[in-house]
Tab-separated table of C-alpha atoms and ligand atoms in Angstrom:
chain	number	residue	atom	x	y	z
A	14	UNK	CA	-17.793	122.327	-107.536
A	15	UNK	CA	-15.196	123.508	-110.060
A	16	UNK	CA	-12.582	121.194	-111.499
A	17	UNK	CA	-9.787	121.950	-113.926
A	18	UNK	CA	-8.326	119.013	-115.829
A	19	UNK	CA	-4.813	119.905	-116.945
A	20	UNK	CA	-2.039	118.139	-118.843
A	21	UNK	CA	-4.167	116.100	-121.214
A	22	UNK	CA	-1.440	114.904	-123.583
A	23	UNK	CA	-4.183	114.199	-126.104
A	24	UNK	CA	-7.573	115.734	-125.442
A	25	UNK	CA	-10.176	114.150	-127.746
A	26	UNK	CA	-12.916	116.780	-127.815
A	27	UNK	CA	-14.965	115.041	-130.550
A	28	UNK	CA	-16.271	118.447	-131.667
A	29	UNK	CA	-17.978	118.627	-135.055
A	30	UNK	CA	-21.397	118.955	-136.600
A	31	UNK	CA	-24.389	118.659	-134.277
A	32	UNK	CA	-25.651	115.334	-135.711
A	33	UNK	CA	-24.449	111.749	-136.015
A	34	UNK	CA	-21.045	111.712	-137.721
A	35	UNK	CA	-21.060	109.657	-140.893
A	36	UNK	CA	-18.542	108.172	-143.245
A	37	UNK	CA	-15.264	110.129	-143.256
A	38	UNK	CA	-16.452	112.444	-140.481
A	39	UNK	CA	-15.950	109.508	-138.156
A	40	UNK	CA	-12.170	109.989	-138.375
A	41	UNK	CA	-12.194	113.421	-136.896
A	42	UNK	CA	-11.593	113.419	-133.135
A	43	UNK	CA	-11.015	117.155	-132.593
A	44	UNK	CA	-7.726	116.261	-130.891
A	45	UNK	CA	-5.808	118.870	-128.936
A	46	UNK	CA	-2.325	118.333	-127.544
A	47	UNK	CA	-1.742	119.685	-124.051
A	48	UNK	CA	-5.443	120.208	-123.571
A	49	UNK	CA	-7.482	121.279	-120.547
A	50	UNK	CA	-11.124	121.056	-119.484
A	51	UNK	CA	-12.832	123.317	-116.981
A	52	UNK	CA	-15.927	121.960	-115.298
A	53	UNK	CA	-18.519	123.451	-112.984
A	54	UNK	CA	-21.492	121.682	-111.382
A	55	UNK	CA	-21.561	118.857	-113.866
A	56	UNK	CA	-21.226	121.023	-116.964
A	57	UNK	CA	-18.219	121.817	-119.143
A	58	UNK	CA	-17.339	125.530	-119.080
A	59	UNK	CA	-14.364	125.328	-121.409
A	60	UNK	CA	-12.384	122.660	-123.197
A	61	UNK	CA	-9.433	122.993	-125.523
A	62	UNK	CA	-5.907	124.395	-125.556
A	63	UNK	CA	-4.503	124.849	-122.045
A	64	UNK	CA	-3.729	128.604	-122.550
A	65	UNK	CA	-7.281	129.317	-123.724
A	66	UNK	CA	-8.983	127.342	-120.937
A	67	UNK	CA	-6.789	129.033	-118.320
A	68	UNK	CA	-8.072	132.417	-119.490
A	69	UNK	CA	-11.584	131.520	-118.297
A	70	UNK	CA	-12.512	133.556	-115.203
A	71	UNK	CA	-13.503	130.437	-113.250
A	72	UNK	CA	-10.172	128.651	-113.890
A	73	UNK	CA	-8.213	130.158	-111.008
A	74	UNK	CA	-10.633	128.918	-108.349
A	75	UNK	CA	-10.996	125.364	-109.644
A	76	UNK	CA	-9.501	122.262	-108.066
A	77	UNK	CA	-6.895	120.747	-110.371
A	78	UNK	CA	-6.987	117.209	-111.757
A	79	UNK	CA	-3.623	116.488	-113.352
A	80	UNK	CA	-3.963	114.085	-116.285
A	81	UNK	CA	-0.164	113.688	-116.370
A	82	UNK	CA	0.128	113.829	-120.171
A	83	UNK	CA	-2.392	111.051	-120.723
A	84	UNK	CA	-5.369	110.719	-123.074
A	85	UNK	CA	-8.593	112.411	-121.912
A	86	UNK	CA	-11.875	111.874	-123.773
A	87	UNK	CA	-15.650	111.880	-123.320
A	88	UNK	CA	-17.107	109.049	-121.175
A	89	UNK	CA	-18.202	106.038	-123.214
A	90	UNK	CA	-21.848	105.859	-124.153
A	91	UNK	CA	-22.995	102.255	-124.357
A	92	UNK	CA	-26.171	102.528	-126.370
A	93	UNK	CA	-27.394	98.901	-126.309
A	94	UNK	CA	-27.557	96.548	-123.321
A	95	UNK	CA	-29.795	94.033	-121.558
A	96	UNK	CA	-28.242	94.033	-118.065
A	97	UNK	CA	-31.340	93.219	-115.977
A	98	UNK	CA	-31.497	89.437	-115.517
A	99	UNK	CA	-31.355	86.916	-112.749
A	100	UNK	CA	-28.231	84.894	-113.451
A	101	UNK	CA	-25.883	83.877	-116.238
A	102	UNK	CA	-26.783	81.269	-118.881
A	103	UNK	CA	-23.974	78.837	-118.296
A	104	UNK	CA	-25.754	75.801	-119.771
A	105	UNK	CA	-26.233	77.735	-123.040
A	106	UNK	CA	-22.569	78.737	-122.931
A	107	UNK	CA	-21.377	75.167	-122.559
A	108	UNK	CA	-23.994	73.797	-124.946
A	109	UNK	CA	-22.784	76.183	-127.644
A	110	UNK	CA	-19.175	75.138	-127.078
A	111	UNK	CA	-20.347	71.575	-127.715
A	112	UNK	CA	-21.934	72.616	-131.007
A	113	UNK	CA	-25.538	73.785	-130.379
A	114	UNK	CA	-26.751	76.928	-132.164
A	115	UNK	CA	-28.621	79.912	-130.610
A	116	UNK	CA	-31.905	78.615	-132.022
A	117	UNK	CA	-31.277	75.034	-130.875
A	118	UNK	CA	-30.546	76.216	-127.362
A	119	UNK	CA	-33.761	78.210	-127.355
A	120	UNK	CA	-35.703	75.098	-128.460
A	121	UNK	CA	-34.159	73.172	-125.567
A	122	UNK	CA	-35.511	75.619	-123.005
A	123	UNK	CA	-32.455	77.880	-122.931
A	124	UNK	CA	-32.196	81.240	-124.663
A	125	UNK	CA	-34.235	84.358	-123.913
A	126	UNK	CA	-37.115	82.365	-122.381
A	127	UNK	CA	-34.922	80.803	-119.690
A	128	UNK	CA	-33.926	84.298	-118.594
A	129	UNK	CA	-37.616	85.245	-118.675
A	130	UNK	CA	-38.339	82.500	-116.150
A	131	UNK	CA	-35.557	83.826	-113.887
A	132	UNK	CA	-36.711	87.428	-114.102
A	133	UNK	CA	-40.349	86.569	-113.506
A	134	UNK	CA	-39.312	84.801	-110.288
A	135	UNK	CA	-37.046	87.623	-109.036
A	136	UNK	CA	-38.149	90.516	-106.878
A	137	UNK	CA	-37.868	94.102	-108.091
A	138	UNK	CA	-35.391	94.752	-105.256
A	139	UNK	CA	-33.149	91.854	-106.247
A	140	UNK	CA	-33.119	93.055	-109.882
A	141	UNK	CA	-32.334	96.621	-108.803
A	142	UNK	CA	-29.596	95.524	-106.384
A	143	UNK	CA	-27.963	93.326	-109.015
A	144	UNK	CA	-28.067	96.107	-111.594
A	145	UNK	CA	-26.651	98.655	-109.131
A	146	UNK	CA	-23.759	96.286	-108.325
A	147	UNK	CA	-23.156	95.597	-112.024
A	148	UNK	CA	-23.139	99.307	-112.877
A	149	UNK	CA	-19.805	99.640	-111.067
A	150	UNK	CA	-18.183	97.276	-113.573
A	151	UNK	CA	-19.359	99.463	-116.479
A	152	UNK	CA	-18.085	102.624	-114.809
A	153	UNK	CA	-14.622	101.126	-114.114
A	154	UNK	CA	-14.214	100.546	-117.829
A	155	UNK	CA	-15.183	104.137	-118.669
A	156	UNK	CA	-18.889	103.919	-119.450
A	157	UNK	CA	-20.757	106.944	-118.112
A	158	UNK	CA	-24.132	106.423	-119.870
A	159	UNK	CA	-25.779	103.068	-120.450
A	160	UNK	CA	-28.933	102.238	-122.347
A	161	UNK	CA	-30.810	99.526	-120.431
A	162	UNK	CA	-33.472	97.345	-122.031
A	163	UNK	CA	-36.319	95.433	-120.424
A	164	UNK	CA	-37.534	92.406	-122.437
A	165	UNK	CA	-37.111	89.492	-120.070
A	166	UNK	CA	-40.559	89.906	-118.563
A	167	UNK	CA	-42.818	89.603	-121.609
A	168	UNK	CA	-45.919	90.394	-119.576
A	169	UNK	CA	-47.087	93.753	-118.365
A	170	UNK	CA	-46.260	93.309	-114.698
A	171	UNK	CA	-42.819	91.823	-115.180
A	172	UNK	CA	-41.825	94.376	-117.805
A	173	UNK	CA	-42.941	97.136	-115.435
A	174	UNK	CA	-40.995	95.461	-112.601
A	175	UNK	CA	-37.833	95.426	-114.743
A	176	UNK	CA	-38.167	99.072	-115.693
A	177	UNK	CA	-38.906	100.108	-112.098
A	178	UNK	CA	-35.821	98.209	-111.023
A	179	UNK	CA	-33.836	100.227	-113.579
A	180	UNK	CA	-35.246	103.470	-112.212
A	181	UNK	CA	-34.416	102.625	-108.622
A	182	UNK	CA	-30.896	101.317	-109.411
A	183	UNK	CA	-30.172	104.431	-111.454
A	184	UNK	CA	-31.123	106.655	-108.541
A	185	UNK	CA	-28.290	105.219	-106.433
A	186	UNK	CA	-25.346	104.862	-108.788
A	187	UNK	CA	-23.236	107.287	-110.811
A	188	UNK	CA	-23.906	105.451	-114.100
A	189	UNK	CA	-26.607	107.292	-116.063
A	190	UNK	CA	-29.186	104.869	-117.448
A	191	UNK	CA	-31.466	105.357	-120.420
A	192	UNK	CA	-34.324	102.843	-120.200
A	193	UNK	CA	-35.759	101.106	-123.247
A	194	UNK	CA	-38.899	98.977	-123.318
A	195	UNK	CA	-38.504	95.854	-125.451
A	196	UNK	CA	-41.604	93.892	-124.676
A	197	UNK	CA	-41.360	92.635	-128.272
A	198	UNK	CA	-38.187	90.676	-127.518
A	199	UNK	CA	-39.820	87.234	-127.818
A	200	UNK	CA	-43.350	85.820	-127.728
A	201	UNK	CA	-43.984	84.717	-124.121
A	202	UNK	CA	-44.434	80.997	-123.479
A	203	UNK	CA	-48.096	81.431	-122.520
A	204	UNK	CA	-48.863	82.927	-125.955
A	205	UNK	CA	-46.927	80.586	-128.234
A	206	UNK	CA	-48.715	80.517	-131.595
A	207	UNK	CA	-50.527	83.765	-130.767
A	208	UNK	CA	-47.918	86.303	-131.735
A	209	UNK	CA	-50.506	88.670	-133.094
A	210	UNK	CA	-52.269	88.852	-129.763
A	211	UNK	CA	-48.969	89.502	-127.989
A	212	UNK	CA	-48.075	92.336	-130.379
A	213	UNK	CA	-51.520	93.790	-129.682
A	214	UNK	CA	-50.839	93.695	-125.937
A	215	UNK	CA	-47.426	95.267	-126.448
A	216	UNK	CA	-48.871	98.087	-128.528
A	217	UNK	CA	-52.204	98.694	-126.824
A	218	UNK	CA	-51.490	97.864	-123.185
A	219	UNK	CA	-47.781	97.794	-122.438
A	220	UNK	CA	-46.394	100.766	-124.408
A	221	UNK	CA	-49.091	103.229	-123.228
A	222	UNK	CA	-48.580	102.116	-119.594
A	223	UNK	CA	-44.789	102.272	-119.753
A	224	UNK	CA	-44.999	105.741	-121.285
A	225	UNK	CA	-47.589	107.017	-118.832
A	226	UNK	CA	-45.303	106.075	-115.932
A	227	UNK	CA	-42.299	107.566	-117.764
A	228	UNK	CA	-40.472	104.275	-117.337
A	229	UNK	CA	-38.758	104.254	-120.751
A	230	UNK	CA	-37.442	106.673	-123.326
A	231	UNK	CA	-37.409	104.196	-126.229
A	232	UNK	CA	-39.309	101.191	-127.495
A	233	UNK	CA	-37.369	98.439	-129.237
A	234	UNK	CA	-38.337	95.272	-131.120
A	235	UNK	CA	-36.456	92.092	-132.125
A	236	UNK	CA	-37.234	91.940	-135.832
A	237	UNK	CA	-36.144	88.440	-136.781
A	238	UNK	CA	-37.427	85.140	-138.144
A	239	UNK	CA	-39.090	83.279	-135.274
A	240	UNK	CA	-39.474	86.483	-133.269
A	241	UNK	CA	-41.251	89.514	-134.806
A	242	UNK	CA	-41.888	90.453	-138.454
A	243	UNK	CA	-41.355	93.811	-140.154
A	244	UNK	CA	-45.098	94.312	-140.001
A	245	UNK	CA	-45.144	93.646	-136.216
A	246	UNK	CA	-42.170	96.007	-135.847
A	247	UNK	CA	-44.064	98.696	-137.769
A	248	UNK	CA	-46.947	98.337	-135.314
A	249	UNK	CA	-44.541	98.711	-132.374
A	250	UNK	CA	-43.069	101.835	-133.977
A	251	UNK	CA	-46.545	103.352	-134.466
A	252	UNK	CA	-47.511	102.698	-130.861
A	253	UNK	CA	-44.192	104.093	-129.642
A	254	UNK	CA	-44.574	107.254	-131.700
A	255	UNK	CA	-48.107	107.727	-130.430
A	256	UNK	CA	-46.913	107.336	-126.830
A	257	UNK	CA	-44.039	109.769	-127.293
A	258	UNK	CA	-41.247	107.164	-127.081
A	259	UNK	CA	-38.240	107.069	-129.352
A	260	UNK	CA	-37.586	103.998	-131.469
A	261	UNK	CA	-34.906	101.355	-131.803
A	262	UNK	CA	-34.812	97.992	-133.532
A	263	UNK	CA	-32.794	94.753	-133.412
A	264	UNK	CA	-32.466	94.349	-137.170
A	265	UNK	CA	-30.832	91.898	-139.572
A	266	UNK	CA	-29.048	90.061	-136.747
A	267	UNK	CA	-29.458	86.421	-137.796
A	268	UNK	CA	-31.111	86.891	-141.193
A	269	UNK	CA	-32.224	89.717	-143.506
A	270	UNK	CA	-35.784	90.743	-142.769
A	271	UNK	CA	-36.138	94.413	-143.709
A	272	UNK	CA	-35.866	95.915	-140.207
A	273	UNK	CA	-33.088	98.331	-141.142
A	274	UNK	CA	-35.146	99.861	-143.949
A	275	UNK	CA	-38.087	100.159	-141.586
A	276	UNK	CA	-35.891	101.916	-139.020
A	277	UNK	CA	-34.831	104.569	-141.529
A	278	UNK	CA	-38.382	105.012	-142.787
A	279	UNK	CA	-39.708	105.283	-139.236
A	280	UNK	CA	-36.922	107.671	-138.217
A	281	UNK	CA	-35.685	105.353	-135.468
A	282	UNK	CA	-32.721	106.657	-133.473
A	283	UNK	CA	-30.785	103.488	-134.193
A	284	UNK	CA	-30.908	100.151	-136.009
A	285	UNK	CA	-28.850	97.618	-134.108
A	286	UNK	CA	-26.798	94.470	-134.998
A	287	UNK	CA	-27.098	94.687	-138.821
A	288	UNK	CA	-24.986	91.582	-139.479
A	289	UNK	CA	-27.009	90.587	-142.531
A	290	UNK	CA	-27.580	93.975	-144.241
A	291	UNK	CA	-27.723	94.434	-147.995
A	292	UNK	CA	-26.357	97.267	-150.140
A	293	UNK	CA	-29.751	99.012	-150.230
A	294	UNK	CA	-29.742	99.114	-146.399
A	295	UNK	CA	-26.301	100.756	-146.380
A	296	UNK	CA	-27.587	103.391	-148.799
A	297	UNK	CA	-30.772	103.959	-146.810
A	298	UNK	CA	-28.853	104.307	-143.528
A	299	UNK	CA	-26.371	106.697	-145.135
A	300	UNK	CA	-29.171	108.865	-146.505
A	301	UNK	CA	-31.294	108.847	-143.322
A	302	UNK	CA	-30.623	109.969	-139.781
A	303	UNK	CA	-30.678	106.527	-138.141
A	304	UNK	CA	-27.469	105.439	-136.435
A	305	UNK	CA	-26.161	101.951	-137.288
A	306	UNK	CA	-25.381	100.515	-133.859
A	307	UNK	CA	-23.051	97.518	-134.121
A	308	UNK	CA	-22.619	95.107	-131.219
A	309	UNK	CA	-19.688	92.848	-132.142
A	310	UNK	CA	-19.236	91.457	-128.631
A	311	UNK	CA	-22.137	89.160	-129.430
A	312	UNK	CA	-20.463	87.945	-132.622
A	313	UNK	CA	-17.297	87.291	-130.658
A	314	UNK	CA	-19.135	85.343	-128.001
A	315	UNK	CA	-21.224	83.349	-130.491
A	316	UNK	CA	-18.237	82.755	-132.800
A	317	UNK	CA	-19.957	84.386	-135.775
A	318	UNK	CA	-18.725	86.690	-138.566
A	319	UNK	CA	-18.584	90.340	-137.607
A	320	UNK	CA	-21.007	93.057	-138.769
A	321	UNK	CA	-19.853	94.972	-141.859
A	322	UNK	CA	-18.573	98.176	-140.308
A	323	UNK	CA	-16.368	99.079	-143.261
A	324	UNK	CA	-19.203	98.794	-145.776
A	325	UNK	CA	-21.350	101.015	-143.615
A	326	UNK	CA	-18.714	103.681	-142.967
A	327	UNK	CA	-17.364	103.662	-146.526
A	328	UNK	CA	-20.960	103.887	-147.733
A	329	UNK	CA	-21.477	107.050	-145.621
A	330	UNK	CA	-23.476	105.715	-142.657
A	331	UNK	CA	-23.071	106.774	-139.002
A	332	UNK	CA	-21.828	103.856	-136.908
A	333	UNK	CA	-22.048	103.496	-133.130
A	334	UNK	CA	-20.584	100.594	-131.137
A	335	UNK	CA	-22.152	99.119	-127.983
A	336	UNK	CA	-21.684	96.067	-125.773
A	337	UNK	CA	-25.171	94.477	-126.066
A	338	UNK	CA	-24.334	93.228	-122.547
A	339	UNK	CA	-26.751	90.335	-121.875
A	340	UNK	CA	-26.591	86.835	-120.388
A	341	UNK	CA	-27.122	84.964	-123.684
A	342	UNK	CA	-25.009	86.530	-126.395
A	343	UNK	CA	-22.583	88.991	-124.800
A	344	UNK	CA	-21.607	88.825	-121.142
A	345	UNK	CA	-19.110	91.675	-121.597
A	346	UNK	CA	-19.488	95.127	-120.018
A	347	UNK	CA	-16.134	96.412	-121.179
A	348	UNK	CA	-16.284	98.954	-124.021
A	349	UNK	CA	-12.532	98.681	-124.391
A	350	UNK	CA	-12.951	95.070	-125.461
A	351	UNK	CA	-15.584	96.226	-127.985
A	352	UNK	CA	-13.127	98.809	-129.344
A	353	UNK	CA	-10.493	96.088	-129.660
A	354	UNK	CA	-12.835	93.816	-131.587
A	355	UNK	CA	-14.003	96.711	-133.823
A	356	UNK	CA	-10.440	97.577	-134.772
A	357	UNK	CA	-8.889	94.132	-135.147
A	358	UNK	CA	-11.810	92.193	-136.598
A	359	UNK	CA	-13.934	94.828	-138.329
A	360	UNK	CA	-11.098	97.075	-139.512
A	361	UNK	CA	-12.474	100.244	-137.996
A	362	UNK	CA	-9.646	102.651	-137.317
A	363	UNK	CA	-8.965	103.558	-133.664
A	364	UNK	CA	-10.386	107.028	-134.376
A	365	UNK	CA	-13.589	105.708	-135.950
A	366	UNK	CA	-14.059	103.261	-133.073
A	367	UNK	CA	-13.634	105.946	-130.407
A	368	UNK	CA	-16.019	108.264	-132.200
A	369	UNK	CA	-18.509	105.389	-132.372
A	370	UNK	CA	-18.546	104.927	-128.588
A	371	UNK	CA	-18.874	108.637	-127.803
A	372	UNK	CA	-20.603	111.055	-130.207
A	373	UNK	CA	-22.441	108.462	-132.239
A	374	UNK	CA	-23.408	106.516	-129.088
A	375	UNK	CA	-24.932	109.713	-127.785
A	376	UNK	CA	-26.909	110.209	-131.001
A	377	UNK	CA	-28.098	106.597	-130.895
A	378	UNK	CA	-29.737	107.579	-127.600
A	379	UNK	CA	-31.033	110.941	-128.709
A	380	UNK	CA	-28.502	112.595	-126.405
A	381	UNK	CA	-26.314	114.278	-129.024
A	382	UNK	CA	-27.020	117.795	-127.781
A	383	UNK	CA	-25.780	117.129	-124.246
A	384	UNK	CA	-23.461	114.112	-124.350
A	385	UNK	CA	-20.660	112.597	-126.350
A	386	UNK	CA	-18.221	115.462	-126.836
A	387	UNK	CA	-16.173	117.882	-124.704
A	388	UNK	CA	-17.604	121.302	-125.444
A	389	UNK	CA	-18.882	124.190	-123.333
A	390	UNK	CA	-22.430	123.508	-122.132
A	391	UNK	CA	-22.189	119.733	-122.425
A	392	UNK	CA	-22.203	117.289	-119.566
A	393	UNK	CA	-18.895	116.834	-117.745
A	394	UNK	CA	-18.693	113.092	-118.415
A	395	UNK	CA	-14.987	112.591	-118.964
A	396	UNK	CA	-12.512	109.775	-118.701
A	397	UNK	CA	-8.797	109.341	-118.618
A	398	UNK	CA	-6.971	106.246	-119.793
A	399	UNK	CA	-3.406	105.380	-118.834
A	400	UNK	CA	-2.265	106.027	-122.416
A	401	UNK	CA	-0.179	108.660	-124.186
A	402	UNK	CA	-1.651	107.938	-127.615
A	403	UNK	CA	-5.386	107.326	-128.102
A	404	UNK	CA	-4.603	104.279	-130.246
A	405	UNK	CA	-3.416	102.501	-127.121
A	406	UNK	CA	-7.020	102.315	-125.926
A	407	UNK	CA	-8.102	99.723	-128.498
A	408	UNK	CA	-4.530	98.343	-128.835
A	409	UNK	CA	-4.180	96.892	-125.327
A	410	UNK	CA	-6.861	94.387	-124.521
A	411	UNK	CA	-7.740	92.207	-121.586
A	412	UNK	CA	-6.201	94.906	-119.467
A	413	UNK	CA	-7.212	97.221	-116.662
A	414	UNK	CA	-10.015	99.777	-117.081
A	415	UNK	CA	-9.921	103.520	-117.015
A	416	UNK	CA	-7.483	105.475	-114.845
A	417	UNK	CA	-10.268	107.726	-113.677
A	418	UNK	CA	-13.846	108.466	-114.659
A	419	UNK	CA	-15.759	111.679	-114.125
A	420	UNK	CA	-19.584	111.667	-114.269
A	421	UNK	CA	-21.470	114.946	-113.974
A	422	UNK	CA	-18.277	116.705	-112.867
A	423	UNK	CA	-17.547	114.254	-110.045
A	424	UNK	CA	-14.747	111.668	-110.100
A	425	UNK	CA	-16.770	108.480	-109.620
A	426	UNK	CA	-13.969	105.962	-110.134
A	427	UNK	CA	-10.215	106.012	-110.062
A	428	UNK	CA	-7.644	103.269	-110.064
A	429	UNK	CA	-6.338	102.459	-106.610
A	430	UNK	CA	-2.748	103.180	-107.459
A	431	UNK	CA	-3.325	106.861	-108.266
A	432	UNK	CA	-4.290	109.737	-106.068
A	433	UNK	CA	-6.450	112.574	-107.346
B	505	NIG	O1	-29.198	91.524	-128.621
B	505	NIG	N1	-31.294	89.622	-130.143
B	505	NIG	C1	-31.963	89.692	-129.162
B	505	NIG	N2	-31.570	90.049	-127.965
B	505	NIG	C2	-30.264	89.873	-127.418
B	505	NIG	C3	-30.067	88.509	-126.875
B	505	NIG	C4	-30.782	88.342	-125.664
B	505	NIG	C5	-30.578	87.019	-125.028
B	505	NIG	O2	-30.121	86.029	-125.666
B	505	NIG	O3	-30.894	86.937	-123.844
B	505	NIG	C6	-29.184	90.351	-128.362
B	505	NIG	O4	-28.332	89.595	-128.828
B	506	FE	FE1	-29.732	93.268	-127.952
């Protein structure tokens, strides 16, 4: 099916070099006034100035989508989330309000391990149904691609169950899902005190099995005091590379442990969180190809200082922004809220923030060649916000989601008060 999007008051094409955009490059949105996009069978045929797009031979036979002078941009790419779980953690939420810390809650039987108990007891079908239902919330806010982590199983069967649930949910919903295996999310209760043995199982049993069933594209590890060391993380990276999986790492979230440096050395696609980075990490990230994926929704929810986006960008690193949607530290699926936090609390400009949730999000998932910008040959994942100036997107917060969202050339969501 052919579609022609016309009257984009501001078309943010995000065109630029074919790699993560770093430092000052993050300010360049490739904006075109009175832009148009021509789409066929899920792929962009042309995008740019209306007169040029209309010259394309396929333009005359396409069905028109009138953007009415509003902002049109690539669908958001949320490159870090943990959305497969079996219920919210409301006791943790209330306990934290009353003063308990993340680690104290974990010691009291809350935290990641309480979600592990829930997921171990849930059927694959229930996990898949819940994820499919949840995916609609992401799409309404403009997310067209979502990275989805396992990591609440912590044993082979439950991790496989989670990843199979992701596969079956993804087959039924318009939201594209990129699965990541994070067996090394916590040491399971049955192996407390035997972390080494668990890392061995992750590397020798779980990663090869996950890869052989093509259940994940990445392996991730929570590199943090009380969870996994840099050495453990290096072992996970080696096993991932051997199995043909890409690499990601939760690094420097609660303390500085050296995970960011390892990510750059191991050529990981992204190093995520990075709250406690040091100057040498900024320099290493700027010099290497690893995207710094910041997830400030978790800082907001936990009431903690925000990750140092300005230091990273001013130091020449490539920054992506993601929700980190999960039941413990960030029950927020709305990328617009993340944009708001990034601008108001972390002093990213609206342009930098929007680039971070599109092009750099795509690169954090190894999808830079096909996703994240509006250019001929790329996926027709496009969204329209009810805004005349792109800065309105992070400016208004706590408001309604996208006006319409196109995934693979098909309008998969539109607000009830508009007709398309
Ligand atoms: O990204 N840091 C580790 N993982 C998650 C939290 C998961 C949980 O608390 O359930 C995070 O914040
Ligand atoms: Fe996370």
